[in-house]
Structure formats: C-alpha cells, structure tokens
Amino acid sequence: MTDTAASAPLYNRVALIGMGLIGGSFSLAARRAGLVGHVAGHARTEATRARALELGLCDSVHASAAEAAADADLVLLCVPMRAMAPVAEEIAPALKPGATVSDVGSAKGAVFEAVAPHIPEGVHLIPGHPLAGTEHSGPDAGFAELFENRWVILTPNAETDPEALARLRAAWEGCGANVDEMDPAHHDLVLAVTSHVPHAIAYTMVGVADDMRRVTQSEVIKYSAAGFRDFTRIAASDPTMWRDVFLTNKDATLEILGRFTEELFALQRAIRIGDGDHLHAYFTRTRAIRRGIIEAGQDTAAPDFGRTPPKPGTPKA
Amino acid sequence: MTDTAASAPLYNRVALIGMGLIGGSFSLAARRAGLVGHVAGHARTEATRARALELGLCDSVHASAAEAAADADLVLLCVPMRAMAPVAEEIAPALKPGATVSDVGSAKGAVFEAVAPHIPEGVHLIPGHPLAGTEHSGPDAGFAELFENRWVILTPNAETDPEALARLRAAWEGCGANVDEMDPAHHDLVLAVTSHVPHAIAYTMVGVADDMRRVTQSEVIKYSAAGFRDFTRIAASDPTMWRDVFLTNKDATLEILGRFTEELFALQRAIRIGDGDHLHAYFTRTRAIRRGIIEAGQDTAAPDFGRTPPKPGTPKA
C-alpha cells in the first residue's frame, strides 16, 4: 500500500470488542503487517482476556468494553450479532470524534439497525463482514493467514466519509483480503445463498443422522467420507454465532429456504417417478458452478475430499 | 497379509469392466501391492481404452467385456449401476468356474438383483462398495492412494463361499482399505444417510444458487468460501453415476429425504418464530458428531476449510 519502508500505522489505537476467531485473527494479521499501533482488547470472561493477552492478540485487556474503546481510532465489534446493540450502547459515550466503528457480523441490515442509533455525531459507522472462518471458535482458533485471498464486504451508505472508508478498506487489504462494497440488503441475500442456508441444511442433515435409530452414530461416523463429512464440518461451527445469524437474517434465510424446499421436492419427485433424464440434466448443470469456483481461486481442483493428495506426477483429471 | 517376501498374487488374472476413477484406482493400488497378475481392461469407448493402457491401468484392453472377463479369477464391475445387468448378461458365458464377480456400485440391493440372475453355477458373486471417491471421474482421475484408510463394504450372503470372500477382503485390505460386511438393505440405508441424501441436498442447493436472478453467478462463486463451496464440491460428482444411485437406491433415499424435510421444517419454524434456545440447542448437538468423525480418523481437525493451514506452532482450538 505504500512505498516507504517505515510507514505510520493506519490506526494508532484499535479496540477489539470480542477476541474470538475473527477478532484474534484480525489482530494477528494487522499487527504482523504493521497496520495498527496499540491494540486494546475486551472480552466478557476473565479467562478469554488472559488467554488473548498470552497469545499476543492485544497489548492491553479491559474488563469494560467502554474502557477498551476509549481513545481508539478503530473500534471493531467482534461479538455475536445479538450482542451488538448492548455493546454499542455501552461504548457510545467513550467513542472519540473521528473514530471508525466497524464490525464483523454476518447480517448487515440488522447490525446497522442495532448499532447506528447509538453512534454519536462525528463517529464513522461502517459495517463489514469478512467471509472467512473455520469450524473452530475462541481466541486459540485465530491465525494471521485467515483472511488471505478471502473477501471482506463493507456496507457503507451515501453519508459514509470517503476517507474513513478508504482507511478501513486499506486495513482489510493489508490483512490479505479482497474488499467489496455492497448494499446491506443485497449482502444479506447473497449471504443467505452462499452461507446461511447451506449452514441450515448442513445442521439439519447432521441432526437427521443423529436421530436415526437403525443407523447407529458409529456407522454414520465410520462411513462419513462418502459425502456426509463435508456437512459435519459446516455444522460444527459456533452455535451462538449461528443462532444469531438466523435470528438477524431471518427474512432472506426464509426466502432462500423456501426456494430450496421447492427445488428439493422437484428432485424428490424425479427420483420417485424414476425420471433419469431430469436427474442427469440437473446434475450436469451443477458441475459448471464448481468449475467457476476453482477458476476464481476460492478452492483447488485437487481431488482431496480431505484425502492425501496424489503424488506429484500422478495424472489428474 | 503374508510373511513370505515374494508371495503369489491373490488373483492371477483380473478383469476390470470399466476403468474410471474407481476401477483405475483399484488397479493402480492392487498392482503396486503385487496383489494381482495380468489386468485385462474393458471400457466402452476406444478413447478410454487407449488412455487406460497409456496410464498403466491395465495390461491389455478389450473392446468386448466378455473377452476381458474370459479366464479372469476376479471380475470387478466398475460401471454405472444401470449398466450392471447388461454387462453381467454379456460376460456370463465367459466366466470361469471358481471365479469371483464383484462390483463397486453404491446401492447393493439393486446390484444383487440385477447381476445375480446372470451368474452361472460355480461362480462367486460378492457385491462390494468402496466408500471412496473424489468429484473427478474418468481414467485420469485414478490414483493408487484413493482407498487408504477408507472403508469397503462387502455384502455377502449365507451362501457365499468363505474362501472367495476372504480373498476379496484381502485384496481390498491390500489396497489400504478397511473392510466391513453388511446386509445389503442395511448398507443401502446407511449410505442414504451418509452419502446419497447429502448429495441430493448439495445438488439442490447448487441448483437454487444457479437459479437466483438477483444473486449473480459471479457473486455466488466469489463468496463461496462462506460454506457453499463444500456443497459445490459434492455436487460436482459424476452425473451418470449419481443418476443411477438415486434410481437404484430409491426407497432408502426417499425415506431419508422425508425425514430431512420434516426436520428442516422444524428448523425453519424456529427461525420464523425467533426461537433462539431451540436453535442454539440444535446447533450444539451437531458438534459432537463432528468430533466423533475427527476421532475416527475420517478427517482432520485442522481449520482448513480448503485454506492454508496455520503454520506449525500456531495455536489451534
């Protein structure tokens, strides 16, 4: 981002409100790149605060979110979405004029509604959503490479200060991410398709397997490599985060779930009546999307399925 | 399996009917382990036959399945399931007394029904199903490590010759697989849960994304890392194979699909009425299954999501 060897940090003081997978990874990535000065961290529990300090996720920890946010140039809200409103209310009096408040929540319409009323005049609210994560959570789950080549979506509006927006964008880019800007409602619909409904479905399929009396859990686990394993990986994500995703992106999730069940019934009918042509055509169409994802660099073509990849020189399809 | 350094192969002559991902990988693994002598291969197209020979998947290729099967000690049917009956009929007159016929199809009740009527007296039919695969297909997709630490389910019955069964088991174990025996109907139900319905769901979700007018395909692809990517990997599998899976394991698939939609409606209702406790409890339960899969060695705990794993020394959850 700059040609000078020893450039000034983008933000002299950053407050991390929440230091789990995303907050911790942001801190590790931003500090490694020299983008931030002092990082003040807040977490609800003493155990997390101590662990975050030990892992080097922050320079100081604070039992009070307001204390962490005081004098910060960037306040990043990394808490479950239903905690956004009370946290925003708590930190509001401590916010410095000219500071930027952003977040990492998965539903952007709801975050704006929850946080905006509390933000004082002269403070920039720019909601954001890094599309990165693993099935692990907590401060130990963070790593500096989490955002490399991943997308971060920012949802500014017509009144957003261009300089504050450019600085926040530069911070995420400095963490290795690609940044997009989007209308909050459109973000919520896109994420319902690419993330929220896939998670709902994966949770449901894993729940079905768990309920089956004639298929013991041990069998489901033993034979999971046959496809089910990819669902369990998705369904192992943080329960609190996902509860809040579905409660805060309710409308788009229900709309896409409705389309999904409609489409599933059509497939079910084709199976029932033995319509092989329909099935074959349907399955052929979905391959193109997979190829697009590999070409876009969001996955590799290696036939791994979590398996040992072929040795170099082994022919691949 | 043996203490002698230079043991005789388990099968002097093997016929591979079909040389795609599974047939090709079996041949590479079995030949590397010295389990088989001459491998005679059949494929429908001249192009596949030439490529299989070039890749070293077999010693001889045959345009006629019967010619490949003649004099073979093991005939492995690696064709889509709806091709099993005509292939069995074609090779039947060429089968040698004492030979074993097996297959790699994903539904075992249907394969037995299709193939058994054609098998002559004195030939051992032992259906089998290796639970291994990638989203790639064709002769180039094969690799010798495909079956390492994967399960192969054999479905013998009360009349199966114990010696023939032991030999087939030893062949798969020699390819690195773990072998289980199971009743065909139970196999079909377990696979409906762990594989067939997850595939149906993944195909459907990818189809929904493809249909969305307001969410362009480019956005779906760009933001796929948020969960959707794991579905596209599943949904990129071979269309012909999967058409046949759903047509031949229809009953178990429809039963599990019914349970799935029932459960999905319950989740959808919890989202609609905002029942956060229900959602949280449900999502917490599914984590245990994921832990079981990692402990069973069917996946790793690395938080990869297809991502660069953390550097050694980086703390993990």
XYZ file of C-alpha atoms in Angstrom:
634
model
C 0.000 0.000 0.000
C 2.939 2.322 0.463
C 6.438 2.684 -0.883
C 8.018 3.954 2.295
C 9.707 1.340 4.398
C 8.613 2.593 7.813
C 5.112 3.916 7.246
C 2.818 5.067 10.031
C 0.105 2.636 11.123
C -3.382 3.173 9.652
C -4.827 3.277 13.159
C -2.746 4.307 16.172
C -5.114 2.602 18.582
C -7.534 -0.226 17.836
C -10.179 -1.606 20.195
C -11.204 -5.212 19.670
C -14.559 -5.852 21.299
C -14.529 -9.646 21.348
C -11.387 -11.710 20.770
C -12.515 -14.976 19.237
C -11.607 -16.488 15.863
C -12.245 -13.344 13.791
C -11.106 -10.659 16.232
C -7.988 -12.611 17.129
C -7.102 -13.287 13.501
C -7.615 -9.641 12.550
C -5.260 -8.572 15.289
C -2.574 -11.098 14.359
C -2.787 -10.162 10.669
C -2.936 -6.391 11.207
C -0.073 -6.315 13.689
C 2.096 -8.545 11.522
C 1.568 -6.092 8.641
C 2.283 -3.084 10.862
C -1.152 -1.601 10.196
C -2.051 -0.842 13.797
C -0.433 0.606 16.894
C -1.746 -0.296 20.325
C -4.472 -2.963 20.370
C -6.810 -2.773 23.358
C -8.915 -5.879 23.789
C -12.155 -6.591 25.575
C -13.744 -9.977 26.233
C -16.579 -10.878 28.556
C -14.718 -13.522 30.532
C -11.532 -13.201 32.529
C -10.299 -16.487 31.036
C -10.568 -15.182 27.457
C -8.918 -11.900 28.383
C -5.970 -13.689 29.982
C -5.630 -16.095 27.072
C -5.794 -13.304 24.481
C -3.001 -11.443 26.216
C -0.946 -14.626 26.457
C -1.427 -15.344 22.721
C -0.400 -11.798 21.814
C -3.792 -10.889 20.368
C -3.663 -7.479 22.094
C -1.425 -5.146 24.086
C -3.878 -4.463 26.886
C -7.075 -6.134 28.074
C -10.076 -4.438 29.620
C -12.983 -5.880 31.539
C -15.078 -2.946 30.314
C -15.824 -2.551 26.599
C -16.082 1.219 27.071
C -12.625 1.350 28.587
C -11.191 -0.612 25.660
C -12.940 1.682 23.172
C -11.786 4.908 24.821
C -9.459 6.919 22.591
C -9.482 4.198 19.886
C -9.221 5.196 16.220
C -10.867 1.959 15.118
C -13.365 0.008 17.213
C -14.049 -3.437 15.740
C -17.101 -5.209 17.138
C -16.372 -8.962 17.011
C -19.229 -10.196 19.178
C -22.260 -12.356 18.287
C -24.839 -10.261 16.480
C -27.376 -10.074 19.243
C -24.697 -8.551 21.484
C -24.047 -5.694 19.022
C -26.768 -3.337 20.307
C -25.899 -3.529 24.042
C -22.180 -3.254 23.253
C -22.748 -0.220 21.026
C -24.819 1.427 23.732
C -22.119 0.749 26.310
C -19.181 2.103 24.306
C -21.013 5.087 22.775
C -20.048 7.657 25.464
C -16.369 6.645 25.218
C -16.042 6.997 21.443
C -13.587 9.601 20.175
C -14.748 12.059 17.486
C -13.391 10.919 14.119
C -13.147 7.293 15.219
C -14.419 4.492 12.975
C -16.726 1.805 14.335
C -16.989 -1.386 12.291
C -17.971 -4.981 12.931
C -17.630 -8.489 11.550
C -21.251 -9.689 11.803
C -22.818 -11.962 9.171
C -26.048 -9.956 8.618
C -25.552 -6.335 7.706
C -29.062 -4.882 7.716
C -29.651 -5.981 11.291
C -26.256 -4.788 12.531
C -26.819 -1.325 11.128
C -30.251 -1.124 12.744
C -28.849 -2.289 16.084
C -25.718 -0.149 16.206
C -26.450 3.080 14.287
C -28.828 4.614 16.870
C -26.042 4.585 19.455
C -23.253 6.098 17.355
C -22.559 9.729 18.234
C -22.202 12.541 15.700
C -18.691 12.654 14.242
C -18.018 8.920 14.603
C -17.989 6.849 11.391
C -20.053 3.662 11.363
C -19.035 1.331 8.510
C -20.420 -2.202 8.931
C -18.307 -5.010 7.492
C -18.270 -8.752 7.051
C -15.149 -10.838 6.454
C -16.152 -14.021 4.601
C -13.625 -16.165 6.373
C -13.861 -18.635 9.165
C -13.270 -22.159 10.251
C -15.382 -24.514 12.312
C -13.328 -23.527 15.374
C -14.037 -20.620 17.704
C -12.427 -18.815 20.615
C -9.115 -16.934 20.945
C -6.990 -20.033 20.279
C -8.645 -20.507 16.884
C -7.203 -17.299 15.397
C -4.357 -17.249 12.880
C -2.829 -14.437 10.838
C -3.484 -16.071 7.442
C -7.246 -16.396 7.889
C -8.140 -13.514 5.568
C -5.621 -14.142 2.804
C -7.398 -14.126 -0.545
C -10.787 -14.025 1.218
C -13.457 -11.383 0.669
C -14.479 -8.674 3.089
C -17.756 -6.932 2.280
C -18.229 -3.397 3.587
C -21.696 -1.836 3.570
C -21.237 1.937 3.634
C -24.077 4.302 2.701
C -24.361 7.668 0.925
C -23.274 9.548 4.055
C -20.154 7.483 4.756
C -16.956 9.533 4.967
C -14.761 8.559 1.963
C -11.514 8.912 3.903
C -12.705 6.667 6.762
C -13.930 4.119 4.232
C -10.615 4.139 2.331
C -8.707 3.608 5.578
C -10.857 0.665 6.673
C -10.544 -0.870 3.222
C -6.754 -0.484 3.386
C -6.691 -2.228 6.775
C -8.511 -5.299 5.461
C -6.440 -5.315 2.285
C -3.349 -5.158 4.463
C -4.588 -8.345 6.166
C -4.556 -10.034 2.764
C -8.264 -9.723 1.981
C -10.090 -8.508 -1.129
C -12.655 -5.834 -0.309
C -16.062 -5.274 -1.901
C -18.748 -2.720 -1.139
C -22.417 -3.623 -1.232
C -25.890 -2.526 -0.220
C -26.753 -4.182 3.147
C -29.933 -5.855 1.849
C -28.114 -7.299 -1.138
C -25.343 -8.544 1.130
C -27.890 -10.319 3.286
C -29.459 -12.077 0.298
C -26.123 -13.133 -1.207
C -25.006 -14.498 2.147
C -28.280 -16.346 2.645
C -27.488 -18.225 -0.583
C -23.777 -18.775 -0.117
C -23.631 -19.311 3.622
C -26.711 -19.120 5.825
C -28.975 -21.624 4.073
C -26.088 -24.060 3.409
C -25.434 -23.982 7.139
C -29.112 -24.523 7.992
C -29.180 -27.503 5.654
C -25.962 -28.987 6.968
C -27.151 -28.660 10.558
C -30.404 -30.370 9.598
C -28.760 -33.285 7.796
C -26.433 -33.887 10.718
C -29.457 -33.753 13.024
C -31.275 -36.365 10.914
C -28.290 -38.687 11.069
C -28.109 -38.235 14.822
C -31.784 -39.164 15.166
C -31.699 -42.350 13.110
C -32.304 -45.349 15.272
C -31.413 -48.009 12.705
C -28.213 -46.280 11.648
C -26.040 -46.061 14.687
C -23.921 -42.999 15.298
C -20.836 -45.149 14.995
C -21.798 -46.155 11.447
C -22.526 -42.586 10.440
C -19.092 -41.599 11.671
C -17.263 -44.553 10.151
C -18.728 -44.007 6.718
C -18.736 -40.215 6.758
C -16.179 -39.839 3.969
C -18.951 -40.645 1.488
C -20.171 -37.009 1.474
C -21.632 -36.505 4.930
C -18.276 -35.389 6.320
C -18.408 -32.077 4.466
C -21.758 -31.389 6.152
C -20.445 -32.107 9.624
C -17.594 -29.692 9.054
C -20.080 -26.906 8.296
C -22.380 -27.975 11.127
C -19.588 -27.818 13.710
C -19.480 -24.016 13.649
C -20.113 -21.883 16.731
C -23.733 -22.376 17.927
C -24.131 -18.881 19.391
C -22.903 -17.184 16.263
C -25.213 -19.246 14.089
C -28.246 -18.800 16.306
C -27.736 -15.070 15.878
C -27.230 -15.331 12.122
C -30.625 -16.966 11.685
C -32.347 -14.585 14.065
C -30.858 -11.495 12.414
C -31.001 -12.523 8.750
C -34.408 -14.145 9.100
C -36.160 -12.788 6.007
C -33.518 -13.635 3.413
C -32.874 -17.023 5.034
C -36.559 -17.966 4.984
C -36.897 -16.821 1.375
C -33.995 -18.965 0.194
C -35.077 -21.912 2.362
C -38.459 -21.709 0.626
C -36.838 -21.900 -2.773
C -34.644 -24.740 -1.613
C -37.536 -26.914 -0.413
C -39.455 -26.204 -3.624
C -36.463 -27.377 -5.660
C -35.848 -30.355 -3.383
C -39.439 -31.511 -3.872
C -38.916 -31.405 -7.644
C -35.809 -33.576 -7.290
C -37.610 -35.926 -4.905
C -40.404 -36.304 -7.431
C -37.914 -37.107 -10.218
C -36.426 -39.824 -8.013
C -39.860 -41.207 -7.151
C -41.063 -41.421 -10.754
C -37.640 -42.608 -11.969
C -37.017 -39.666 -14.307
C -33.369 -40.386 -15.127
C -33.129 -37.711 -17.824
C -34.219 -34.995 -15.410
C -31.703 -36.164 -12.815
C -28.837 -36.363 -15.278
C -29.526 -32.906 -16.715
C -29.792 -31.408 -13.255
C -26.546 -32.942 -12.036
C -24.720 -31.869 -15.176
C -25.708 -28.226 -14.700
C -24.221 -28.029 -11.206
C -20.742 -29.011 -12.380
C -20.280 -25.668 -14.113
C -20.592 -23.763 -10.849
C -17.899 -25.914 -9.279
C -15.555 -25.172 -12.160
C -16.215 -21.460 -11.712
C -15.230 -21.638 -8.055
C -11.957 -23.355 -8.857
C -11.199 -20.795 -11.576
C -11.973 -17.956 -9.157
C -9.283 -19.287 -6.808
C -11.709 -19.991 -3.962
C -10.753 -23.679 -3.901
C -8.384 -26.095 -5.600
C -9.103 -28.787 -8.163
C -7.122 -31.367 -6.202
C -9.320 -34.439 -5.700
C -8.748 -34.388 -1.995
C -12.098 -34.778 -0.212
C -9.846 -34.340 2.818
C -7.661 -37.111 1.428
C -3.957 -37.415 0.802
C -3.430 -35.639 -2.495
C -1.883 -37.609 -5.355
C 1.880 -37.534 -5.536
C 3.395 -35.047 -7.968
C 3.397 -36.572 -11.412
C 0.249 -38.565 -10.792
C -2.169 -37.682 -13.554
C -5.186 -35.615 -12.541
C -8.481 -35.129 -14.275
C -1.215 -60.462 4.941
C 1.711 -62.807 4.450
C 5.156 -63.301 5.870
C 6.848 -64.502 2.710
C 8.675 -61.845 0.752
C 7.680 -62.965 -2.740
C 4.122 -64.198 -2.318
C 1.894 -65.240 -5.196
C -0.748 -62.708 -6.294
C -4.251 -63.148 -4.861
C -5.672 -63.188 -8.369
C -3.614 -64.284 -11.366
C -5.920 -62.532 -13.776
C -8.258 -59.633 -13.063
C -10.847 -58.199 -15.420
C -11.791 -54.560 -14.901
C -15.108 -53.825 -16.550
C -14.993 -50.033 -16.597
C -11.788 -48.057 -15.999
C -12.854 -44.764 -14.456
C -11.911 -43.289 -11.082
C -12.643 -46.418 -9.022
C -11.569 -49.131 -11.449
C -8.406 -47.261 -12.336
C -7.514 -46.599 -8.711
C -8.119 -50.232 -7.755
C -5.784 -51.366 -10.483
C -3.034 -48.909 -9.530
C -3.279 -49.854 -5.857
C -3.528 -53.613 -6.383
C -0.665 -53.744 -8.865
C 1.562 -51.605 -6.666
C 0.935 -54.037 -3.800
C 1.600 -57.068 -6.018
C -1.894 -58.432 -5.383
C -2.791 -59.147 -8.969
C -1.206 -60.641 -12.063
C -2.467 -59.712 -15.514
C -5.116 -56.966 -15.557
C -7.443 -57.110 -18.550
C -9.473 -53.943 -19.002
C -12.674 -53.142 -20.817
C -14.172 -49.714 -21.473
C -16.963 -48.743 -23.818
C -15.025 -46.135 -25.765
C -11.840 -46.545 -27.736
C -10.526 -43.302 -26.223
C -10.848 -44.611 -22.655
C -9.274 -47.936 -23.576
C -6.275 -46.219 -25.165
C -5.883 -43.807 -22.263
C -6.147 -46.603 -19.662
C -3.394 -48.543 -21.377
C -1.244 -45.411 -21.611
C -1.739 -44.679 -17.879
C -0.808 -48.252 -16.970
C -4.232 -49.078 -15.553
C -4.185 -52.490 -17.274
C -2.005 -54.878 -19.262
C -4.462 -55.495 -22.081
C -7.585 -53.733 -23.278
C -10.620 -55.359 -24.845
C -13.478 -53.825 -26.778
C -15.655 -56.702 -25.565
C -16.438 -57.078 -21.856
C -16.807 -60.847 -22.320
C -13.325 -61.069 -23.847
C -11.857 -59.140 -20.891
C -13.688 -61.393 -18.411
C -12.621 -64.665 -20.063
C -10.352 -66.705 -17.838
C -10.321 -63.995 -15.106
C -10.105 -65.014 -11.443
C -11.682 -61.733 -10.363
C -14.097 -59.715 -12.459
C -14.691 -56.266 -10.996
C -17.680 -54.404 -12.401
C -16.877 -50.673 -12.262
C -19.684 -49.360 -14.452
C -22.673 -47.130 -13.563
C -25.307 -49.187 -11.775
C -27.829 -49.277 -14.544
C -25.187 -50.865 -16.785
C -24.626 -53.737 -14.314
C -27.392 -56.020 -15.630
C -26.498 -55.841 -19.340
C -22.794 -56.215 -18.563
C -23.452 -59.248 -16.338
C -25.549 -60.813 -19.046
C -22.832 -60.225 -21.614
C -19.950 -61.646 -19.598
C -21.853 -64.605 -18.064
C -20.941 -67.180 -20.737
C -17.249 -66.261 -20.493
C -16.950 -66.622 -16.716
C -14.570 -69.275 -15.444
C -15.797 -71.739 -12.758
C -14.421 -70.633 -9.392
C -14.082 -67.012 -10.483
C -15.294 -64.178 -8.246
C -17.514 -61.425 -9.614
C -17.704 -58.244 -7.571
C -18.605 -54.626 -8.208
C -18.169 -51.125 -6.815
C -21.753 -49.839 -7.081
C -23.276 -47.529 -4.463
C -26.547 -49.439 -3.920
C -26.155 -53.079 -3.013
C -29.700 -54.444 -3.029
C -30.241 -53.318 -6.613
C -26.882 -54.606 -7.835
C -27.533 -58.048 -6.460
C -30.968 -58.156 -8.080
C -29.520 -57.030 -11.414
C -26.456 -59.232 -11.529
C -27.271 -62.457 -9.625
C -29.683 -63.919 -12.200
C -26.878 -63.964 -14.780
C -24.153 -65.544 -12.672
C -23.541 -69.222 -13.550
C -23.284 -72.011 -11.001
C -19.774 -72.234 -9.551
C -19.010 -68.512 -9.897
C -18.931 -66.445 -6.677
C -20.912 -63.198 -6.667
C -19.840 -60.906 -3.812
C -21.133 -57.333 -4.224
C -18.953 -54.600 -2.768
C -18.823 -50.850 -2.325
C -15.648 -48.850 -1.699
C -16.573 -45.637 0.148
C -14.003 -43.558 -1.598
C -14.168 -41.079 -4.380
C -13.472 -37.571 -5.465
C -15.506 -35.176 -7.535
C -13.456 -36.197 -10.571
C -14.223 -39.082 -12.907
C -12.637 -40.925 -15.814
C -9.381 -42.896 -16.152
C -7.181 -39.852 -15.462
C -8.844 -39.344 -12.068
C -7.488 -42.591 -10.601
C -4.672 -42.725 -8.052
C -3.232 -45.568 -6.005
C -3.860 -43.913 -2.605
C -7.609 -43.485 -3.081
C -8.589 -46.358 -0.776
C -6.062 -45.787 2.011
C -7.863 -45.778 5.350
C -11.250 -45.785 3.550
C -13.982 -48.361 4.097
C -15.054 -51.035 1.669
C -18.382 -52.685 2.454
C -18.941 -56.198 1.136
C -22.452 -57.672 1.129
C -22.090 -61.468 1.067
C -25.000 -63.736 1.985
C -25.380 -67.089 3.758
C -24.323 -68.996 0.638
C -21.149 -67.027 -0.051
C -18.001 -69.146 -0.265
C -15.798 -68.236 2.740
C -12.548 -68.680 0.842
C -13.665 -66.428 -2.016
C -14.840 -63.834 0.500
C -11.534 -63.931 2.412
C -9.600 -63.455 -0.822
C -11.667 -60.451 -1.926
C -11.327 -58.938 1.526
C -7.551 -59.419 1.390
C -7.422 -57.676 -1.994
C -9.172 -54.553 -0.680
C -7.118 -54.593 2.503
C -4.011 -54.836 0.348
C -5.155 -51.616 -1.368
C -5.107 -49.925 2.041
C -8.828 -50.145 2.809
C -10.697 -51.324 5.911
C -13.335 -53.918 5.078
C -16.780 -54.388 6.652
C -19.508 -56.883 5.857
C -23.142 -55.885 5.928
C -26.637 -56.874 4.903
C -27.433 -55.188 1.535
C -30.587 -53.445 2.817
C -28.750 -52.054 5.822
C -25.926 -50.888 3.568
C -28.419 -49.038 1.403
C -29.952 -47.237 4.389
C -26.599 -46.276 5.917
C -25.428 -44.940 2.574
C -28.649 -43.000 2.050
C -27.823 -41.146 5.287
C -24.088 -40.701 4.843
C -23.912 -40.169 1.111
C -26.979 -40.262 -1.113
C -29.189 -37.714 0.617
C -26.253 -35.348 1.302
C -25.563 -35.455 -2.429
C -29.231 -34.812 -3.295
C -29.230 -31.818 -0.959
C -25.968 -30.428 -2.259
C -27.150 -30.723 -5.855
C -30.356 -28.921 -4.901
C -28.621 -26.060 -3.096
C -26.274 -25.519 -6.003
C -29.295 -25.578 -8.317
C -31.040 -22.914 -6.227
C -27.984 -20.671 -6.363
C -27.794 -21.133 -10.108
C -31.437 -20.083 -10.476
C -31.291 -16.903 -8.435
C -31.790 -13.879 -10.617
C -30.839 -11.268 -8.016
C -27.699 -13.094 -6.947
C -25.499 -13.369 -9.972
C -23.469 -16.486 -10.560
C -20.316 -14.416 -10.236
C -21.275 -13.397 -6.692
C -22.112 -16.942 -5.690
C -18.709 -18.029 -6.907
C -16.817 -15.110 -5.382
C -18.305 -15.627 -1.947
C -18.427 -19.422 -1.987
C -15.878 -19.841 0.807
C -18.630 -18.965 3.287
C -19.957 -22.546 3.269
C -21.427 -23.010 -0.195
C -18.101 -24.247 -1.575
C -18.337 -27.528 0.307
C -21.694 -28.137 -1.388
C -20.337 -27.485 -4.855
C -17.555 -29.983 -4.259
C -20.133 -32.655 -3.510
C -22.389 -31.543 -6.352
C -19.598 -31.770 -8.942
C -19.590 -35.582 -8.892
C -20.267 -37.686 -11.975
C -23.867 -37.084 -13.199
C -24.345 -40.565 -14.665
C -23.188 -42.304 -11.536
C -25.453 -40.180 -9.357
C -28.476 -40.543 -11.609
C -28.070 -44.290 -11.192
C -27.574 -44.028 -7.416
C -30.927 -42.302 -6.998
C -32.707 -44.640 -9.388
C -31.311 -47.781 -7.735
C -31.431 -46.741 -4.078
C -34.793 -45.041 -4.442
C -36.599 -46.343 -1.357
C -33.950 -45.568 1.252
C -33.211 -42.197 -0.368
C -36.875 -41.167 -0.329
C -37.248 -42.288 3.277
C -34.296 -40.228 4.464
C -35.297 -37.263 2.295
C -38.684 -37.365 4.023
C -37.068 -37.220 7.434
C -34.805 -34.431 6.276
C -37.624 -32.192 5.073
C -39.568 -32.841 8.276
C -36.551 -31.747 10.320
C -35.843 -28.785 8.050
C -39.405 -27.535 8.527
C -38.906 -27.649 12.296
C -35.736 -25.574 11.963
C -37.456 -23.170 9.574
C -40.255 -22.711 12.085
C -37.761 -21.969 14.884
C -36.196 -19.303 12.678
C -39.594 -17.827 11.787
C -40.791 -17.576 15.394
C -37.351 -16.491 16.632
C -36.818 -19.447 18.986
C -33.151 -18.821 19.825
C -32.985 -21.509 22.514
C -34.143 -24.198 20.098
C -31.581 -23.090 17.510
C -28.728 -22.960 19.989
C -29.508 -26.393 21.439
C -29.809 -27.904 17.967
C -26.511 -26.452 16.755
C -24.725 -27.562 19.912
C -25.805 -31.180 19.431
C -24.325 -31.428 15.937
C -20.835 -30.530 17.148
C -20.461 -33.895 18.893
C -20.804 -35.799 15.613
C -18.056 -33.724 14.063
C -15.735 -34.528 16.961
C -16.502 -38.230 16.511
C -15.508 -38.086 12.853
C -12.187 -36.469 13.662
C -11.508 -39.059 16.384
C -12.370 -41.863 13.949
C -9.618 -40.624 11.622
C -12.007 -39.833 8.761
C -10.942 -36.177 8.724
C -8.509 -33.812 10.413
C -9.177 -31.103 12.973
C -7.121 -28.578 11.008
C -9.236 -25.455 10.483
C -8.628 -25.514 6.773
C -11.974 -25.028 5.012
C -9.775 -25.534 1.992
C -7.490 -22.824 3.334
C -3.799 -22.612 4.009
C -3.342 -24.378 7.329
C -1.802 -22.428 10.187
C 1.967 -22.578 10.437
C 3.390 -25.114 12.897
C 3.395 -23.588 16.331
C 0.300 -21.504 15.681
C -2.161 -22.318 18.440
C -5.210 -24.305 17.434
C -8.567 -24.689 19.164
